[in-house]
Amino acid sequence: MTHATPFQYRLAGCFGLLFLGVVGVEILVVNRPDFSSRPMLPAAVTLDLLLLVPLLFYGLLARPNRWPLNTVAAAFGVSVAVAYFVLPAAQHHYLSWTRYCVAGLEIVSVAVVIRHLRRLVRAFQLTRAVEDGYVESLTAACTQVLKRPLAALVTEVSMLYYGLLSWRATPEVRTSEQAFSSHRESGVGALLGTVALLSVAEMGAAHLLLLRWWPAAAGWALLVHVYGLLFLVAHLRAIRLRPTLLQPKQQVVVRASFLWSVRIPVALLTDAHLVTDAPTPAPDLLNMGRMLLTPPNLLLTCSEPVMATGPYGMRRTVRRVSCYLDQPTAFLAALAVGTSVPPNTPTGSGVGNNP
């Protein structure tokens, strides 16, 4: 995933300030006493808003960041909306021609979306044979087709998939990989089920109260509750379908639902042992048991920092990962066999590449 540079942040800040400056100046012009009596002023304000703002967007954001031209079209649509807001209703006749531009942009946008969707579907189908799971395949497809991982979109689509469409899916494990589940002994299913039932009860009570006292907010509150319930269902399904993997290519993939995952080359593991409680929080520690509402029972320590990827493009550099597995001793034994642990290392309580 590419990160924005300080220069790009400065360009975005410049665009924001210039955009606010342009809108502020046009508002001052509109509020002049002679604005309506001078026909050139409404035309000038319309032209400034419809052309100057998209040009600033292209010069300061789209071109330096190599964004596609359809983002400039989106900026033009925002400019039209701002022009309708700034100009008095009596001066909207200068904006009448924009309806044809907006209609054309909508047609082009729909065509671009359909084209990209077809390419995304094909790329997704090809990457399923290479990547470890649904989230990874979708990220790879977006990067291949759109040249960006689109982490926020991947997270939302993954939630919809696991919450609504994954009921016939099988665990995301290849035949050559060893899988270690986290949902059978942790009680996460009962915990999340209880939270979901309480959420449904709260949803009904809150909806009835809002219908009586604040009807305008009832629909939005119901939407938020349904979204939260869908997230709980997707989280539980993803925990079942995305176990921790020990791959034959000497790599451990620790996954917590569709939210967090970290790939650890076995060569970097210096220690792996059982724990009875969550380790003390630290900047270099990622506690993945917390996402299962369960104390971790396994702690992995690396000799070098590794990258953990999370939802909406979040990333953390960590050296220790704590997690919960249903059979941690079996994982340690399999890891010991695959890494040629020295004989004096007690299998089942800890493994390491160093004696």
Short mmCIF file of C-alpha atoms in Angstrom, two decimals:
data_model
loop_
_atom_site.label_atom_id
_atom_site.label_comp_id
_atom_site.label_asym_id
_atom_site.label_seq_id
_atom_site.Cartn_x
_atom_site.Cartn_y
_atom_site.Cartn_z
CA MET A 1 0.00 0.00 0.00
CA THR A 2 1.38 3.44 -0.93
CA HIS A 3 1.42 6.14 1.72
CA ALA A 4 0.93 9.85 1.09
CA THR A 5 4.12 11.94 1.27
CA PRO A 6 4.40 15.26 3.16
CA PHE A 7 4.46 17.01 -0.22
CA GLN A 8 1.14 15.42 -1.17
CA TYR A 9 -0.35 16.48 2.16
CA ARG A 10 0.80 20.03 1.50
CA LEU A 11 -0.80 19.98 -1.95
CA ALA A 12 -4.06 18.73 -0.45
CA GLY A 13 -3.91 21.49 2.17
CA CYS A 14 -3.26 24.10 -0.53
CA PHE A 15 -6.22 22.87 -2.54
CA GLY A 16 -8.47 22.98 0.52
CA LEU A 17 -7.43 26.54 1.35
CA LEU A 18 -7.77 27.72 -2.26
CA PHE A 19 -11.18 26.03 -2.58
CA LEU A 20 -12.43 27.76 0.56
CA GLY A 21 -10.91 31.03 -0.65
CA VAL A 22 -12.63 30.81 -4.03
CA VAL A 23 -16.00 29.99 -2.47
CA GLY A 24 -15.58 32.78 0.10
CA VAL A 25 -14.76 35.37 -2.57
CA GLU A 26 -17.73 34.29 -4.69
CA ILE A 27 -20.04 34.57 -1.68
CA LEU A 28 -18.79 38.13 -1.10
CA VAL A 29 -19.45 38.96 -4.75
CA VAL A 30 -22.96 37.48 -4.59
CA ASN A 31 -23.75 39.61 -1.53
CA ARG A 32 -22.86 42.86 -3.29
CA PRO A 33 -25.86 45.24 -3.53
CA ASP A 34 -25.47 45.59 -7.30
CA PHE A 35 -25.04 41.86 -7.97
CA SER A 36 -28.46 41.31 -9.56
CA SER A 37 -28.33 44.52 -11.60
CA ARG A 38 -25.03 43.63 -13.29
CA PRO A 39 -25.56 40.60 -15.58
CA MET A 40 -21.82 39.96 -15.93
CA LEU A 41 -21.36 39.23 -12.22
CA PRO A 42 -23.60 36.11 -12.08
CA ALA A 43 -21.95 34.82 -15.26
CA ALA A 44 -18.47 35.43 -13.80
CA VAL A 45 -19.30 33.68 -10.52
CA THR A 46 -20.74 30.71 -12.41
CA LEU A 47 -17.68 30.49 -14.64
CA ASP A 48 -15.27 30.73 -11.68
CA LEU A 49 -16.95 27.97 -9.73
CA LEU A 50 -17.44 25.60 -12.66
CA LEU A 51 -13.97 25.97 -14.18
CA LEU A 52 -11.57 27.26 -11.54
CA VAL A 53 -12.33 24.62 -8.91
CA PRO A 54 -11.92 21.59 -11.27
CA LEU A 55 -8.70 23.13 -12.66
CA LEU A 56 -7.30 23.57 -9.16
CA PHE A 57 -8.29 20.00 -8.33
CA TYR A 58 -6.56 18.69 -11.45
CA GLY A 59 -3.39 20.73 -10.97
CA LEU A 60 -2.93 20.18 -7.22
CA LEU A 61 -4.38 16.71 -6.63
CA ALA A 62 -5.30 14.64 -9.69
CA ARG A 63 -2.18 15.20 -11.79
CA PRO A 64 0.49 14.95 -9.03
CA ASN A 65 -1.15 11.83 -7.59
CA ARG A 66 -1.86 10.35 -11.04
CA TRP A 67 -5.55 10.00 -10.27
CA PRO A 68 -7.87 9.01 -13.15
CA LEU A 69 -9.74 11.73 -15.02
CA ASN A 70 -13.07 10.57 -13.64
CA THR A 71 -12.02 12.14 -10.32
CA VAL A 72 -11.93 15.51 -12.12
CA ALA A 73 -15.45 14.80 -13.34
CA ALA A 74 -16.46 14.20 -9.72
CA ALA A 75 -14.85 17.54 -8.78
CA PHE A 76 -16.88 19.23 -11.53
CA GLY A 77 -20.05 17.70 -10.06
CA VAL A 78 -19.13 19.13 -6.65
CA SER A 79 -18.55 22.52 -8.31
CA VAL A 80 -22.04 22.43 -9.82
CA ALA A 81 -23.55 21.67 -6.40
CA VAL A 82 -21.56 24.52 -4.81
CA ALA A 83 -22.66 26.91 -7.58
CA TYR A 84 -26.32 26.07 -6.95
CA PHE A 85 -25.73 26.77 -3.25
CA VAL A 86 -23.85 30.06 -3.69
CA LEU A 87 -25.89 31.67 -6.47
CA PRO A 88 -29.38 33.02 -5.76
CA ALA A 89 -32.24 31.06 -7.30
CA ALA A 90 -32.95 33.88 -9.73
CA GLN A 91 -29.45 33.48 -11.21
CA HIS A 92 -29.55 29.72 -11.75
CA HIS A 93 -30.31 30.13 -15.44
CA TYR A 94 -26.57 30.21 -16.12
CA LEU A 95 -26.39 26.72 -14.66
CA SER A 96 -29.14 25.23 -16.82
CA TRP A 97 -26.69 23.81 -19.37
CA THR A 98 -24.84 21.86 -16.68
CA ARG A 99 -27.70 19.36 -16.40
CA TYR A 100 -26.66 17.95 -19.76
CA CYS A 101 -23.02 17.73 -18.63
CA VAL A 102 -24.03 16.02 -15.39
CA ALA A 103 -26.23 13.55 -17.28
CA GLY A 104 -23.36 12.79 -19.65
CA LEU A 105 -20.94 12.36 -16.76
CA GLU A 106 -23.35 9.97 -15.07
CA ILE A 107 -23.59 7.85 -18.22
CA VAL A 108 -19.81 7.82 -18.61
CA SER A 109 -19.32 7.03 -14.90
CA VAL A 110 -21.74 4.11 -15.04
CA ALA A 111 -19.97 2.77 -18.13
CA VAL A 112 -16.57 3.09 -16.43
CA VAL A 113 -17.86 1.36 -13.30
CA ILE A 114 -19.32 -1.52 -15.32
CA ARG A 115 -16.06 -1.88 -17.26
CA HIS A 116 -14.01 -1.85 -14.08
CA LEU A 117 -16.36 -4.30 -12.39
CA ARG A 118 -15.95 -6.81 -15.20
CA ARG A 119 -12.17 -6.45 -15.03
CA LEU A 120 -12.25 -6.72 -11.23
CA VAL A 121 -14.32 -9.91 -11.38
CA ARG A 122 -11.91 -11.51 -13.84
CA ALA A 123 -8.87 -10.43 -11.83
CA PHE A 124 -10.52 -11.65 -8.62
CA GLN A 125 -11.21 -15.06 -10.11
CA LEU A 126 -7.58 -15.37 -11.22
CA THR A 127 -6.13 -14.29 -7.88
CA ARG A 128 -8.26 -16.72 -5.87
CA ALA A 129 -5.90 -19.51 -6.95
CA VAL A 130 -2.88 -17.56 -5.73
CA GLU A 131 -3.93 -15.63 -2.61
CA ASP A 132 -4.77 -17.06 0.81
CA GLY A 133 -8.33 -15.82 1.12
CA TYR A 134 -11.18 -13.61 -0.03
CA VAL A 135 -9.79 -10.37 1.45
CA GLU A 136 -6.35 -10.92 -0.03
CA SER A 137 -7.78 -11.82 -3.46
CA LEU A 138 -10.01 -8.73 -3.52
CA THR A 139 -7.09 -6.50 -2.50
CA ALA A 140 -4.87 -8.00 -5.20
CA ALA A 141 -7.62 -7.57 -7.83
CA CYS A 142 -8.13 -3.89 -6.93
CA THR A 143 -4.38 -3.28 -7.03
CA GLN A 144 -4.07 -5.01 -10.40
CA VAL A 145 -7.02 -3.32 -12.09
CA LEU A 146 -7.26 0.08 -10.37
CA LYS A 147 -3.59 0.42 -9.38
CA ARG A 148 -4.68 1.04 -5.78
CA PRO A 149 -5.65 -1.42 -3.02
CA LEU A 150 -8.81 0.55 -2.10
CA ALA A 151 -8.62 -0.76 1.46
CA ALA A 152 -11.85 0.92 2.63
CA LEU A 153 -13.84 -0.61 -0.25
CA VAL A 154 -12.23 -4.02 0.36
CA THR A 155 -13.22 -3.90 4.03
CA GLU A 156 -16.84 -2.99 3.32
CA VAL A 157 -17.23 -5.55 0.51
CA SER A 158 -15.62 -8.22 2.70
CA MET A 159 -18.08 -7.46 5.48
CA LEU A 160 -21.01 -7.84 3.07
CA TYR A 161 -19.57 -11.09 1.71
CA TYR A 162 -18.96 -12.74 5.08
CA GLY A 163 -22.20 -11.43 6.55
CA LEU A 164 -24.55 -12.28 3.68
CA LEU A 165 -22.93 -14.53 1.06
CA SER A 166 -20.54 -16.86 2.87
CA TRP A 167 -22.97 -19.43 4.25
CA ARG A 168 -21.95 -22.09 1.72
CA ALA A 169 -18.27 -21.14 1.76
CA THR A 170 -15.57 -23.50 3.02
CA PRO A 171 -12.62 -22.44 5.18
CA GLU A 172 -9.98 -20.53 3.25
CA VAL A 173 -7.31 -23.22 3.50
CA ARG A 174 -5.33 -24.97 0.77
CA THR A 175 -4.69 -28.69 0.91
CA SER A 176 -0.97 -28.09 1.45
CA GLU A 177 -1.55 -25.83 4.47
CA GLN A 178 -2.16 -26.70 8.10
CA ALA A 179 -5.05 -24.79 9.64
CA PHE A 180 -5.57 -23.98 13.32
CA SER A 181 -9.03 -22.71 14.28
CA SER A 182 -9.92 -20.16 16.94
CA HIS A 183 -13.70 -20.46 17.36
CA ARG A 184 -14.33 -23.94 18.79
CA GLU A 185 -12.91 -23.52 22.30
CA SER A 186 -12.85 -19.74 22.67
CA GLY A 187 -16.58 -19.26 23.12
CA VAL A 188 -16.51 -16.36 20.67
CA GLY A 189 -19.65 -17.70 18.98
CA ALA A 190 -21.67 -17.57 22.21
CA LEU A 191 -20.27 -14.15 23.10
CA LEU A 192 -21.02 -12.59 19.73
CA GLY A 193 -24.41 -14.31 19.61
CA THR A 194 -25.31 -12.78 22.97
CA VAL A 195 -24.16 -9.36 21.81
CA ALA A 196 -26.23 -9.75 18.63
CA LEU A 197 -29.38 -10.71 20.57
CA LEU A 198 -28.93 -7.76 22.93
CA SER A 199 -28.39 -5.53 19.91
CA VAL A 200 -31.67 -6.69 18.36
CA ALA A 201 -33.52 -5.99 21.61
CA GLU A 202 -31.89 -2.58 21.91
CA MET A 203 -32.66 -1.88 18.26
CA GLY A 204 -36.39 -2.51 18.78
CA ALA A 205 -36.64 -0.43 21.96
CA ALA A 206 -34.60 2.47 20.57
CA HIS A 207 -36.57 2.49 17.32
CA LEU A 208 -39.90 2.71 19.14
CA LEU A 209 -38.66 5.54 21.36
CA LEU A 210 -37.22 7.47 18.44
CA LEU A 211 -40.44 7.06 16.46
CA ARG A 212 -42.25 8.74 19.32
CA TRP A 213 -39.77 11.49 20.25
CA TRP A 214 -37.55 12.02 17.20
CA PRO A 215 -39.05 10.44 14.05
CA ALA A 216 -36.46 12.00 11.72
CA ALA A 217 -33.65 10.09 13.43
CA ALA A 218 -35.44 6.74 13.68
CA GLY A 219 -34.55 5.61 10.17
CA TRP A 220 -30.87 6.52 10.55
CA ALA A 221 -30.63 4.84 13.94
CA LEU A 222 -32.20 1.68 12.50
CA LEU A 223 -29.67 1.73 9.65
CA VAL A 224 -26.77 2.04 12.12
CA HIS A 225 -28.11 -0.86 14.21
CA VAL A 226 -28.55 -3.08 11.16
CA TYR A 227 -25.00 -2.22 10.05
CA GLY A 228 -23.66 -3.17 13.48
CA LEU A 229 -25.59 -6.44 13.47
CA LEU A 230 -24.27 -7.27 10.00
CA PHE A 231 -20.74 -6.57 11.22
CA LEU A 232 -21.15 -9.01 14.13
CA VAL A 233 -22.41 -11.75 11.82
CA ALA A 234 -19.61 -11.11 9.30
CA HIS A 235 -17.01 -11.09 12.08
CA LEU A 236 -18.15 -14.47 13.40
CA ARG A 237 -18.33 -16.03 9.95
CA ALA A 238 -14.87 -14.73 9.05
CA ILE A 239 -13.38 -16.15 12.27
CA ARG A 240 -14.67 -19.57 11.23
CA LEU A 241 -13.55 -19.26 7.60
CA ARG A 242 -10.13 -17.64 8.16
CA PRO A 243 -8.09 -19.80 10.57
CA THR A 244 -4.41 -19.34 11.31
CA LEU A 245 -2.24 -21.09 8.71
CA LEU A 246 1.11 -22.83 8.74
CA GLN A 247 2.18 -22.82 5.12
CA PRO A 248 4.65 -25.21 3.48
CA LYS A 249 6.64 -22.23 2.21
CA GLN A 250 7.84 -21.64 5.79
CA GLN A 251 5.38 -18.90 6.67
CA VAL A 252 2.85 -18.45 9.45
CA VAL A 253 -0.30 -16.46 8.62
CA VAL A 254 -2.12 -15.33 11.76
CA ARG A 255 -5.62 -14.06 10.96
CA ALA A 256 -8.33 -12.53 13.12
CA SER A 257 -11.56 -12.47 11.12
CA PHE A 258 -11.42 -10.20 8.05
CA LEU A 259 -9.97 -7.41 10.18
CA TRP A 260 -6.31 -8.13 10.97
CA SER A 261 -3.73 -10.48 9.54
CA VAL A 262 0.04 -10.78 9.77
CA ARG A 263 2.45 -12.94 7.78
CA ILE A 264 5.50 -14.12 9.69
CA PRO A 265 8.32 -15.96 7.91
CA VAL A 266 9.31 -18.89 10.10
CA ALA A 267 12.95 -17.84 9.73
CA LEU A 268 12.16 -14.68 11.71
CA LEU A 269 10.56 -16.50 14.65
CA THR A 270 12.84 -16.47 17.67
CA ASP A 271 10.28 -17.69 20.19
CA ALA A 272 6.77 -19.11 20.35
CA HIS A 273 5.31 -20.17 23.66
CA LEU A 274 2.05 -20.59 25.53
CA VAL A 275 0.69 -17.76 27.67
CA THR A 276 -2.16 -17.68 30.18
CA ASP A 277 -3.06 -14.00 29.93
CA ALA A 278 -2.71 -11.05 27.62
CA PRO A 279 0.83 -9.61 27.59
CA THR A 280 1.39 -6.05 28.75
CA PRO A 281 0.39 -3.68 25.92
CA ALA A 282 3.35 -2.31 24.00
CA PRO A 283 3.88 -0.51 20.67
CA ASP A 284 5.52 -3.60 19.14
CA LEU A 285 2.77 -5.99 20.31
CA LEU A 286 -0.41 -6.88 18.40
CA ASN A 287 -2.99 -8.67 20.55
CA MET A 288 -5.20 -10.51 18.07
CA GLY A 289 -7.01 -12.42 20.81
CA ARG A 290 -8.78 -9.20 21.73
CA MET A 291 -10.74 -9.39 18.46
CA LEU A 292 -12.09 -12.77 19.63
CA LEU A 293 -13.08 -11.31 23.04
CA THR A 294 -10.76 -13.97 24.47
CA PRO A 295 -7.39 -13.79 26.28
CA PRO A 296 -4.58 -15.06 24.02
CA ASN A 297 -2.89 -18.38 24.71
CA LEU A 298 0.05 -18.07 22.31
CA LEU A 299 2.78 -15.45 21.88
CA LEU A 300 5.00 -15.27 18.79
CA THR A 301 8.19 -13.20 18.85
CA CYS A 302 10.12 -12.14 15.74
CA SER A 303 13.75 -11.14 15.36
CA GLU A 304 12.76 -8.36 12.96
CA PRO A 305 9.63 -6.18 12.64
CA VAL A 306 6.81 -7.55 10.46
CA MET A 307 3.87 -5.70 8.97
CA ALA A 308 0.33 -6.37 10.22
CA THR A 309 -2.52 -5.26 7.95
CA GLY A 310 -5.87 -4.19 9.32
CA PRO A 311 -9.22 -2.79 8.17
CA TYR A 312 -9.51 0.38 6.08
CA GLY A 313 -5.81 0.29 5.21
CA MET A 314 -4.56 0.35 8.80
CA ARG A 315 -1.04 -1.01 9.26
CA ARG A 316 1.17 -1.71 12.23
CA THR A 317 4.81 -2.70 12.48
CA VAL A 318 5.13 -5.30 15.24
CA ARG A 319 7.66 -7.77 16.60
CA ARG A 320 5.31 -9.75 18.86
CA VAL A 321 1.91 -11.21 18.04
CA SER A 322 -0.39 -12.74 20.64
CA CYS A 323 -3.33 -14.84 19.48
CA TYR A 324 -5.79 -17.50 20.57
CA LEU A 325 -5.81 -20.97 18.98
CA ASP A 326 -8.04 -23.91 19.89
CA GLN A 327 -5.01 -26.25 19.82
CA PRO A 328 -1.92 -24.17 20.56
CA THR A 329 0.23 -27.16 21.51
CA ALA A 330 -0.53 -28.83 18.17
CA PHE A 331 0.51 -25.62 16.43
CA LEU A 332 3.77 -25.49 18.39
CA ALA A 333 4.48 -29.13 17.58
CA ALA A 334 3.83 -28.59 13.87
CA LEU A 335 5.98 -25.46 13.94
CA ALA A 336 8.79 -27.35 15.69
CA VAL A 337 8.75 -30.12 13.08
CA GLY A 338 8.83 -27.59 10.26
CA THR A 339 11.70 -25.55 11.70
CA SER A 340 14.05 -28.26 13.01
CA VAL A 341 13.92 -27.07 16.62
CA PRO A 342 16.91 -28.21 18.70
CA PRO A 343 16.19 -31.29 20.88
CA ASN A 344 16.53 -29.33 24.13
CA THR A 345 13.55 -27.13 23.22
CA PRO A 346 10.43 -28.54 24.96
CA THR A 347 7.83 -29.20 22.28
CA GLY A 348 4.37 -28.01 23.31
CA SER A 349 5.60 -25.21 25.55
CA GLY A 350 7.78 -23.24 23.20
CA VAL A 351 9.76 -23.31 20.00
CA GLY A 352 12.42 -21.17 18.52
CA ASN A 353 15.08 -20.87 15.89
CA ASN A 354 17.62 -20.06 18.58
CA PRO A 355 18.50 -22.55 21.36
#
